[in-house]
PDB file of N, CA, C and O in Angstrom:
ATOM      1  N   UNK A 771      96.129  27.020  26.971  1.00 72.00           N
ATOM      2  CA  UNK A 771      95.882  25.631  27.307  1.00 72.00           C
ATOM      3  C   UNK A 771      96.086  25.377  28.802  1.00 72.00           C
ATOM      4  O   UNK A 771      95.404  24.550  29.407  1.00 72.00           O
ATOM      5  N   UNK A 772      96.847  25.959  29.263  1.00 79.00           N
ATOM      6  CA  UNK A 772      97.305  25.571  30.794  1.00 79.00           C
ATOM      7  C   UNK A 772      96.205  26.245  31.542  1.00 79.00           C
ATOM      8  O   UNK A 772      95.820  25.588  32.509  1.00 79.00           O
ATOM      9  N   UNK A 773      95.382  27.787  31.285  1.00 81.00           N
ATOM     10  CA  UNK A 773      94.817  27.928  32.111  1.00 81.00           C
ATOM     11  C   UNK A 773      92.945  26.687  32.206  1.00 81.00           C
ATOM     12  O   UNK A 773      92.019  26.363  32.949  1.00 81.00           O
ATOM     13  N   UNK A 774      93.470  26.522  30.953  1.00 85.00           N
ATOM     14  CA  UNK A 774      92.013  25.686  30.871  1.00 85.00           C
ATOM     15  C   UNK A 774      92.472  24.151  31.656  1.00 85.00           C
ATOM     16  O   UNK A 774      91.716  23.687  32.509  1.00 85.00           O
ATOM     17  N   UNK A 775      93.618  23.513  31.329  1.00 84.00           N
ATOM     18  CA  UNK A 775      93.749  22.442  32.272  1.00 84.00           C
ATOM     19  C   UNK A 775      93.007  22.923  34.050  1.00 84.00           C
ATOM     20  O   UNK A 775      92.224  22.408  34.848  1.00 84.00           O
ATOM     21  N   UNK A 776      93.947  24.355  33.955  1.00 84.00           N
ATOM     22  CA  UNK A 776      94.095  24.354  35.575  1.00 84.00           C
ATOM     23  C   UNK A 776      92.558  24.906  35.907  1.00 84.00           C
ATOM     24  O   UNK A 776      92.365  25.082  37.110  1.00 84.00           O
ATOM     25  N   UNK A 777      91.640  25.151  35.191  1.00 87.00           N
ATOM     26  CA  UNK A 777      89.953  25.354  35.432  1.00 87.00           C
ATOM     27  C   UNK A 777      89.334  24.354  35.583  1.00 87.00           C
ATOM     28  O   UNK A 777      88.304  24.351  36.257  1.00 87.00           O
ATOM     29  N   UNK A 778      89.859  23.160  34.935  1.00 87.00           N
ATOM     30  CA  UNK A 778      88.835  21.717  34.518  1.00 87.00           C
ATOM     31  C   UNK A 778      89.663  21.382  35.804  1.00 87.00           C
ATOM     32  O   UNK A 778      88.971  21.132  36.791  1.00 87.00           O
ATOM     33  N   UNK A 779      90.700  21.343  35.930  1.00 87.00           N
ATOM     34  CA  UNK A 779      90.866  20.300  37.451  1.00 87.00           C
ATOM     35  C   UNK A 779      90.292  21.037  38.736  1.00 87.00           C
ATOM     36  O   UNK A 779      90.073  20.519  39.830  1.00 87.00           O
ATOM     37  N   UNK A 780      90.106  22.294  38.381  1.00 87.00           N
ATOM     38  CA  UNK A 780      89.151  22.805  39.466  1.00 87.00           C
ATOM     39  C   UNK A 780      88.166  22.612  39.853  1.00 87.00           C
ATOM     40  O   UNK A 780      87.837  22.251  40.983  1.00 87.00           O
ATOM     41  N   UNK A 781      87.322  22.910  38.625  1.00 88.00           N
ATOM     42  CA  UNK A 781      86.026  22.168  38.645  1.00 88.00           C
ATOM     43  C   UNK A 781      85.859  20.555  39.142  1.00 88.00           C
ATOM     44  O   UNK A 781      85.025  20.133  39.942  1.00 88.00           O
ATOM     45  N   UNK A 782      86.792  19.863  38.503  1.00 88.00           N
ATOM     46  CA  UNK A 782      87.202  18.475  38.967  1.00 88.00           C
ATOM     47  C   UNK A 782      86.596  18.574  40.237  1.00 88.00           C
ATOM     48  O   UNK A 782      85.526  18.402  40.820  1.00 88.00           O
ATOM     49  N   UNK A 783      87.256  18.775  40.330  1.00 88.00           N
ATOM     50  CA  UNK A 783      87.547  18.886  42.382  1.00 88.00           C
ATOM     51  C   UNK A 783      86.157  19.364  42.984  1.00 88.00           C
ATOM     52  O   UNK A 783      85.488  18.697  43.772  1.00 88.00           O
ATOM     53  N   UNK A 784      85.822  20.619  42.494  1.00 88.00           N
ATOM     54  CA  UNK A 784      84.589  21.143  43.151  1.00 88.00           C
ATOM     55  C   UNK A 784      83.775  20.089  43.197  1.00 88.00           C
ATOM     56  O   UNK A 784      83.653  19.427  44.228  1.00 88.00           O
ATOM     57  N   UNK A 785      82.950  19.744  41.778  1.00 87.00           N
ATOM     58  CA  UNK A 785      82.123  18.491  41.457  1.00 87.00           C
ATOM     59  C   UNK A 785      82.533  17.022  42.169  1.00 87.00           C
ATOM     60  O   UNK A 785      81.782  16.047  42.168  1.00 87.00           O
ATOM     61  N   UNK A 786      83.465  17.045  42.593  1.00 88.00           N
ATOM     62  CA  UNK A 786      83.691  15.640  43.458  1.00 88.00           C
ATOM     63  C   UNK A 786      83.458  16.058  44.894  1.00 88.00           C
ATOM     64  O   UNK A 786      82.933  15.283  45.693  1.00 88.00           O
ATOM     65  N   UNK A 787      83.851  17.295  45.232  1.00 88.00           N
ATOM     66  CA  UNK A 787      83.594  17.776  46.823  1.00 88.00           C
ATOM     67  C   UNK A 787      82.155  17.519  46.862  1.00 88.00           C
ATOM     68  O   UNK A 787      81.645  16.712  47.639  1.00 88.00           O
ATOM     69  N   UNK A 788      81.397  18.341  45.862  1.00 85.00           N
ATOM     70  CA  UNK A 788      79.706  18.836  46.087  1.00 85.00           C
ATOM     71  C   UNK A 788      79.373  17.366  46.172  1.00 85.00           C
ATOM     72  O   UNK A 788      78.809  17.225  47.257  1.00 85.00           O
ATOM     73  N   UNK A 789      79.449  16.204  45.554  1.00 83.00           N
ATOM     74  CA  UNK A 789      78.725  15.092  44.914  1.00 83.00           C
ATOM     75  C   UNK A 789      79.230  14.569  46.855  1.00 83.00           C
ATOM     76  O   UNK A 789      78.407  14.333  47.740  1.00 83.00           O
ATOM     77  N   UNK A 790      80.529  14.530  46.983  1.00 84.00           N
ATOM     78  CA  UNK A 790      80.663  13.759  48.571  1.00 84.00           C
ATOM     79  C   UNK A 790      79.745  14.095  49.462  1.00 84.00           C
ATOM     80  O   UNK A 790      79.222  13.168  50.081  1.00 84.00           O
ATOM     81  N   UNK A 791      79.429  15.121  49.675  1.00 86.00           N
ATOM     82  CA  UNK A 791      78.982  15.639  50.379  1.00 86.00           C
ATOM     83  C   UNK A 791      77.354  15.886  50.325  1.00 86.00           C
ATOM     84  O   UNK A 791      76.752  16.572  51.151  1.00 86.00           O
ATOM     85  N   UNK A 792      76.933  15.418  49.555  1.00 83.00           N
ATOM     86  CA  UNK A 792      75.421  15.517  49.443  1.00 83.00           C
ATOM     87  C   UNK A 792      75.695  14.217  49.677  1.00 83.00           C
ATOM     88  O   UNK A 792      75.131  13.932  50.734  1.00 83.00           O
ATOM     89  N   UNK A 793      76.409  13.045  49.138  1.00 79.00           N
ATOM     90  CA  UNK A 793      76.065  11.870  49.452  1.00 79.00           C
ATOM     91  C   UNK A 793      76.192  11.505  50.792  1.00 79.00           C
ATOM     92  O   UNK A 793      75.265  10.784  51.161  1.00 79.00           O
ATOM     93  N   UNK A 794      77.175  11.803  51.800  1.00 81.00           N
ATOM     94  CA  UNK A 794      77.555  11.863  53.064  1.00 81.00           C
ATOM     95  C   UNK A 794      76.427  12.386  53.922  1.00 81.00           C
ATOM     96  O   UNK A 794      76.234  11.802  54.988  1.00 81.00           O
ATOM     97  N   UNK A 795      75.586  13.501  53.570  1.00 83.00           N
ATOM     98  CA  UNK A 795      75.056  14.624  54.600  1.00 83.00           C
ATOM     99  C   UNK A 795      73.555  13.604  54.192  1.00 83.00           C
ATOM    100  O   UNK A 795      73.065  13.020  55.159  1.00 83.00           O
ATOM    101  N   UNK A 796      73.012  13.447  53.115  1.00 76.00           N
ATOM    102  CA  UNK A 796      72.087  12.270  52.509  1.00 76.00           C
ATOM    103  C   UNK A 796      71.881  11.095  52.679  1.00 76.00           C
ATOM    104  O   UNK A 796      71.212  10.508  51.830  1.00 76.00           O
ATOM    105  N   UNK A 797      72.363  10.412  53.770  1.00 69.00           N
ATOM    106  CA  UNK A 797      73.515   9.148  53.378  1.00 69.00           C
ATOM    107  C   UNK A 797      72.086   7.776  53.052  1.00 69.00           C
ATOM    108  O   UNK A 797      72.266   6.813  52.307  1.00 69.00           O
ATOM    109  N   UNK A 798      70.316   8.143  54.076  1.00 71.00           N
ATOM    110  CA  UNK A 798      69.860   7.234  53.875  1.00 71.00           C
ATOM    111  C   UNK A 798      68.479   7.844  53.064  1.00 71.00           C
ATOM    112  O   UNK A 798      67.294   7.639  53.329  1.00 71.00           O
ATOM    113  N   UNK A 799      69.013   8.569  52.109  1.00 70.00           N
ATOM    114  CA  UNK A 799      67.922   8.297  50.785  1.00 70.00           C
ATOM    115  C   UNK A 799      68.663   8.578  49.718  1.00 70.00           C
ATOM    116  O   UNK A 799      69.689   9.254  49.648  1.00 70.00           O
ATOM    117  N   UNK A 800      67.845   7.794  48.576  1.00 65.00           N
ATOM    118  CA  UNK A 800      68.362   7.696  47.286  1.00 65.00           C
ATOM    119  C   UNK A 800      68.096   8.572  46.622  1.00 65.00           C
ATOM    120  O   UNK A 800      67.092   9.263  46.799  1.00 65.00           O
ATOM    121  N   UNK A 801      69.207   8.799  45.409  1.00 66.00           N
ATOM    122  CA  UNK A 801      68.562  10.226  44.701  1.00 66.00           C
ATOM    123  C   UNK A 801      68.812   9.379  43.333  1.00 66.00           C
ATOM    124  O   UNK A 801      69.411   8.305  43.280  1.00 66.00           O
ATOM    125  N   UNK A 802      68.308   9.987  42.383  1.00 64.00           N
ATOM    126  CA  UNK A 802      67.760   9.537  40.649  1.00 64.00           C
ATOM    127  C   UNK A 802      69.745   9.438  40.129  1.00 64.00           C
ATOM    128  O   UNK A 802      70.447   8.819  39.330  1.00 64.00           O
ATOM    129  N   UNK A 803      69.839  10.080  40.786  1.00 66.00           N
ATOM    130  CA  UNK A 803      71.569   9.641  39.365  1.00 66.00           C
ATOM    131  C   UNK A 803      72.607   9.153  40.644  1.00 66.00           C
ATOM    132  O   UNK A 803      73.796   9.436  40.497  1.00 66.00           O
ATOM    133  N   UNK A 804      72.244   8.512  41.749  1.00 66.00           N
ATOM    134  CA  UNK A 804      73.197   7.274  42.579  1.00 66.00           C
ATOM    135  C   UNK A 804      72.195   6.055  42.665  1.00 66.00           C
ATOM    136  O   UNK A 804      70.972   6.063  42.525  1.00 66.00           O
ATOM    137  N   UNK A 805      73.074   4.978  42.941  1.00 66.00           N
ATOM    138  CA  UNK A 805      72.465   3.898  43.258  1.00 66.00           C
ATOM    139  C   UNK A 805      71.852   3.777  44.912  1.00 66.00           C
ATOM    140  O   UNK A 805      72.436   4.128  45.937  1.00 66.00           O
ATOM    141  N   UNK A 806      70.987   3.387  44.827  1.00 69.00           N
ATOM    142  CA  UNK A 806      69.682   3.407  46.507  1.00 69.00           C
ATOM    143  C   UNK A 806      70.702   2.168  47.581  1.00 69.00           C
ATOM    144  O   UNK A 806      70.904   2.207  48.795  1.00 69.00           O
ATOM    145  N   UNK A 807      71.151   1.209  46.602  1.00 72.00           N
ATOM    146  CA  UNK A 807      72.147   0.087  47.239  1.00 72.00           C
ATOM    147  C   UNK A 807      73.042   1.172  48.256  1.00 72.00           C
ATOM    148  O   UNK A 807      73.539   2.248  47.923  1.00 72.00           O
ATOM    149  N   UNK A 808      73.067   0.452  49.712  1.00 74.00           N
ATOM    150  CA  UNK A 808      74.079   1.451  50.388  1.00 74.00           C
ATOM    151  C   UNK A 808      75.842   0.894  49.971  1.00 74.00           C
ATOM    152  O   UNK A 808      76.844   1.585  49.785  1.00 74.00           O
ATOM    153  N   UNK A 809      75.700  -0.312  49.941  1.00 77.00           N
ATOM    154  CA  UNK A 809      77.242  -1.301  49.431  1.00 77.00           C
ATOM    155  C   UNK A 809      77.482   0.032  48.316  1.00 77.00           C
ATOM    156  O   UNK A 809      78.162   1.040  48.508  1.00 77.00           O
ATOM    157  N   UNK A 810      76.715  -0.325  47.159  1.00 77.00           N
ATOM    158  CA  UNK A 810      77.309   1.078  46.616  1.00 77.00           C
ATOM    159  C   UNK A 810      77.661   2.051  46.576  1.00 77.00           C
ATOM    160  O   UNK A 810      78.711   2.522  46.140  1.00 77.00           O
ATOM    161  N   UNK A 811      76.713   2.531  47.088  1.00 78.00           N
ATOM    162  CA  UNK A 811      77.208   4.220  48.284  1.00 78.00           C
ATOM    163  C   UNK A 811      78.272   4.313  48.431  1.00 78.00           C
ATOM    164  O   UNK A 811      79.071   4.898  47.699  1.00 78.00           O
ATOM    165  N   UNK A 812      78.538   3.567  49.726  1.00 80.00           N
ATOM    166  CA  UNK A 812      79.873   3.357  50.352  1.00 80.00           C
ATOM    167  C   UNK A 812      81.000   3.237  49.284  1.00 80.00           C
ATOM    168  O   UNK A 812      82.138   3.675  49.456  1.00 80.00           O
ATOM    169  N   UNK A 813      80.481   2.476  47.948  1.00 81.00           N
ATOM    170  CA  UNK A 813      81.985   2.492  47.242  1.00 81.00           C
ATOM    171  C   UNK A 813      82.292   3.953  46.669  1.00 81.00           C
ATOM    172  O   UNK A 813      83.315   4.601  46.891  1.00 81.00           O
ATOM    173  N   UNK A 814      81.146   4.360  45.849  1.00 82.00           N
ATOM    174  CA  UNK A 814      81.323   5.992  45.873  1.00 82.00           C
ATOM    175  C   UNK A 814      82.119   6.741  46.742  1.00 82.00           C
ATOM    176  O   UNK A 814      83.131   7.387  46.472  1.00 82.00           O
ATOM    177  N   UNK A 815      81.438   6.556  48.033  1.00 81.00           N
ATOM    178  CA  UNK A 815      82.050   7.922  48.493  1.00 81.00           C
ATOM    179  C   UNK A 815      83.569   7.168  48.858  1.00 81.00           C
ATOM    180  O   UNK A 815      84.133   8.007  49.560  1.00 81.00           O
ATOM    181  N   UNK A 816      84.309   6.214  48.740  1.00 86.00           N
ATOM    182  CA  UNK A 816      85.092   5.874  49.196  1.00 86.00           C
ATOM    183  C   UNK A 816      85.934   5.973  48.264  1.00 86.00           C
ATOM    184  O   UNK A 816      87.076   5.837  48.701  1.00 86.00           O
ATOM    185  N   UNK A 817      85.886   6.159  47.115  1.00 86.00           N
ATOM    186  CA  UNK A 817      86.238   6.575  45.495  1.00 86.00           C
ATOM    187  C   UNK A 817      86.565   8.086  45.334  1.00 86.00           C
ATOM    188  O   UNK A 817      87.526   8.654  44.814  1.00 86.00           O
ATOM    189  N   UNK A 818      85.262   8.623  46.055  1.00 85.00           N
ATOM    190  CA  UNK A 818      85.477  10.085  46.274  1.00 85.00           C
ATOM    191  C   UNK A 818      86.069  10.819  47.327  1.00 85.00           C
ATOM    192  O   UNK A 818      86.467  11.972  47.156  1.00 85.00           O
ATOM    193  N   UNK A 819      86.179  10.026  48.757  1.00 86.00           N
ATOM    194  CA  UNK A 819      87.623  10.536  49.312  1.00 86.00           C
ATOM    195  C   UNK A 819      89.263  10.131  48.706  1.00 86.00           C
ATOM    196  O   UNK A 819      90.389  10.576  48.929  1.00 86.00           O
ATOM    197  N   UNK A 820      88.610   8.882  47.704  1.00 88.00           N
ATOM    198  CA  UNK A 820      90.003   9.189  47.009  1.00 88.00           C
ATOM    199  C   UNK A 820      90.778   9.942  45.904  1.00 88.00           C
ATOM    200  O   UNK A 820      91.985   9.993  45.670  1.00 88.00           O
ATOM    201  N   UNK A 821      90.004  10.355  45.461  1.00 89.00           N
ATOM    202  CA  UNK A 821      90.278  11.361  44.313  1.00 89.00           C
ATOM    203  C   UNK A 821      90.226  12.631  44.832  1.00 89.00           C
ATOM    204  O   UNK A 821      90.866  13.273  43.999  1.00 89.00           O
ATOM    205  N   UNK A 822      89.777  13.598  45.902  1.00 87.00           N
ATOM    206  CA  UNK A 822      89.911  14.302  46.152  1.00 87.00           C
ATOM    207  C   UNK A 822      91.449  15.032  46.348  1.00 87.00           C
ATOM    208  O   UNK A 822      91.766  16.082  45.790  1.00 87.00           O
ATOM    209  N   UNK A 823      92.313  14.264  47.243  1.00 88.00           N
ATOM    210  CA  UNK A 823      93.369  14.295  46.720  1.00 88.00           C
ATOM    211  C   UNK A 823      94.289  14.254  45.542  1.00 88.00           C
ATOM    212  O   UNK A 823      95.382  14.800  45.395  1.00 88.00           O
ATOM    213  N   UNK A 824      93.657  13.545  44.797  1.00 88.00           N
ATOM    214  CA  UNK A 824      94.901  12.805  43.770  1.00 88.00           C
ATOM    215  C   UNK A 824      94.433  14.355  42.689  1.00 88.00           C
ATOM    216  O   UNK A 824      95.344  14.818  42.004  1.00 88.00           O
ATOM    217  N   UNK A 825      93.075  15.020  42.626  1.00 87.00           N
ATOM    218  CA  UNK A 825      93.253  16.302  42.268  1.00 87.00           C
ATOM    219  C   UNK A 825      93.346  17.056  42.664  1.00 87.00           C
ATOM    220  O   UNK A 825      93.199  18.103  42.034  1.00 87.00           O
ATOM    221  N   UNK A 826      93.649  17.039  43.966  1.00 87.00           N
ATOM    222  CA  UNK A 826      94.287  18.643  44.406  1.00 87.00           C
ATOM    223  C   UNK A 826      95.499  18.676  44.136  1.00 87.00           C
ATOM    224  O   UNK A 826      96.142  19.675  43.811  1.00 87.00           O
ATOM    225  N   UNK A 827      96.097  16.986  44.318  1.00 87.00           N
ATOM    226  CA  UNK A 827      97.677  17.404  44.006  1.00 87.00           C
ATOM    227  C   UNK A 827      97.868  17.697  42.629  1.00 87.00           C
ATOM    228  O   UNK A 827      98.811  18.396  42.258  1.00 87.00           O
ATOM    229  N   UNK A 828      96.955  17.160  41.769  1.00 87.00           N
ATOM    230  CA  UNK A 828      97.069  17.797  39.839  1.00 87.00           C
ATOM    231  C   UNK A 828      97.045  19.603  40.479  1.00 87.00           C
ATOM    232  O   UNK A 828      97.813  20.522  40.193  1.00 87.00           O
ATOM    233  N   UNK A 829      96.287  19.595  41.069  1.00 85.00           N
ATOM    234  CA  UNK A 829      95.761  21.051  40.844  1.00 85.00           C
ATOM    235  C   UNK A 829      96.722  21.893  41.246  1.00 85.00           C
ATOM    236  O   UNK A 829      97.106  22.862  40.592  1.00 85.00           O
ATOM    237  N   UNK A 830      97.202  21.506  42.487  1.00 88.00           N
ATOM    238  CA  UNK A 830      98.518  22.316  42.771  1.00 88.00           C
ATOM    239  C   UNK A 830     100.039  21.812  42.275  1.00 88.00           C
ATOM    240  O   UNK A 830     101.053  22.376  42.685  1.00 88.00           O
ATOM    241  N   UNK A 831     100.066  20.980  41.588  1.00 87.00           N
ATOM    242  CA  UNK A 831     101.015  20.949  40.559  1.00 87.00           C
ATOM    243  C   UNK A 831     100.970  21.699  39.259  1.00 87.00           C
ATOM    244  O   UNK A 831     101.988  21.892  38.593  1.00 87.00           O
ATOM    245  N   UNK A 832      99.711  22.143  38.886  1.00 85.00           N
ATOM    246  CA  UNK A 832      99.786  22.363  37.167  1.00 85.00           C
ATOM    247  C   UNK A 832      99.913  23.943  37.927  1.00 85.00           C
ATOM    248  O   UNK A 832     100.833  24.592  37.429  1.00 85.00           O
ATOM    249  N   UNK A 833      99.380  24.459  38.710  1.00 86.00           N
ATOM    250  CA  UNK A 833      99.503  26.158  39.801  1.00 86.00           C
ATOM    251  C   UNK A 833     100.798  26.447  39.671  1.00 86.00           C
ATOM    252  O   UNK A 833     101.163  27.364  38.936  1.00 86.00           O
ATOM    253  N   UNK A 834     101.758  25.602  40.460  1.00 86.00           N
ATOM    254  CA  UNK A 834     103.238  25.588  40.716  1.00 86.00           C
ATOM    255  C   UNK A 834     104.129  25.668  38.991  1.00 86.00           C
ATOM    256  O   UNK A 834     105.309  25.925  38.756  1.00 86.00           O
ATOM    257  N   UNK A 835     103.308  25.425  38.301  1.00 80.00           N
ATOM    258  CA  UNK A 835     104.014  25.488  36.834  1.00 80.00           C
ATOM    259  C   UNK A 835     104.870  26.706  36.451  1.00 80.00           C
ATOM    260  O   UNK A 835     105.406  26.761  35.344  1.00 80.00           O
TER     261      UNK A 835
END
């Protein structure tokens, strides 16, 4: 069980890095699964510099186990 927590918060993480970062490097066209609204955008990726942290620290907490 623990190694599968500590895979899914990996992945976590990856999938929130990849998604920032296409949205960031993308920033003025829309793609089919974000909203074209930039107000939105902006809340995304501002969602997604915040969670980036809050799972690395899962991630290197459940590591440190």
């Amino acid at each position: 069980m623990r190694k599968s927590r500590i895979f899914a918060l990996l992945m976590g993480l990856s999938s929130v890095a990849a998604f920032l970062f296409y949205l960031i490097t993308n920033y003025s066209h829309a793609v089919w699964f974000t909203e074209p609204s930039l107000i939105i955008r902006n809340a995304e990726i501002a969602l997604g510099l915040f969670t980036i942290p809050v799972l690395g620290r899962m991630f290197f907490e459940e590591v440190a186990k």
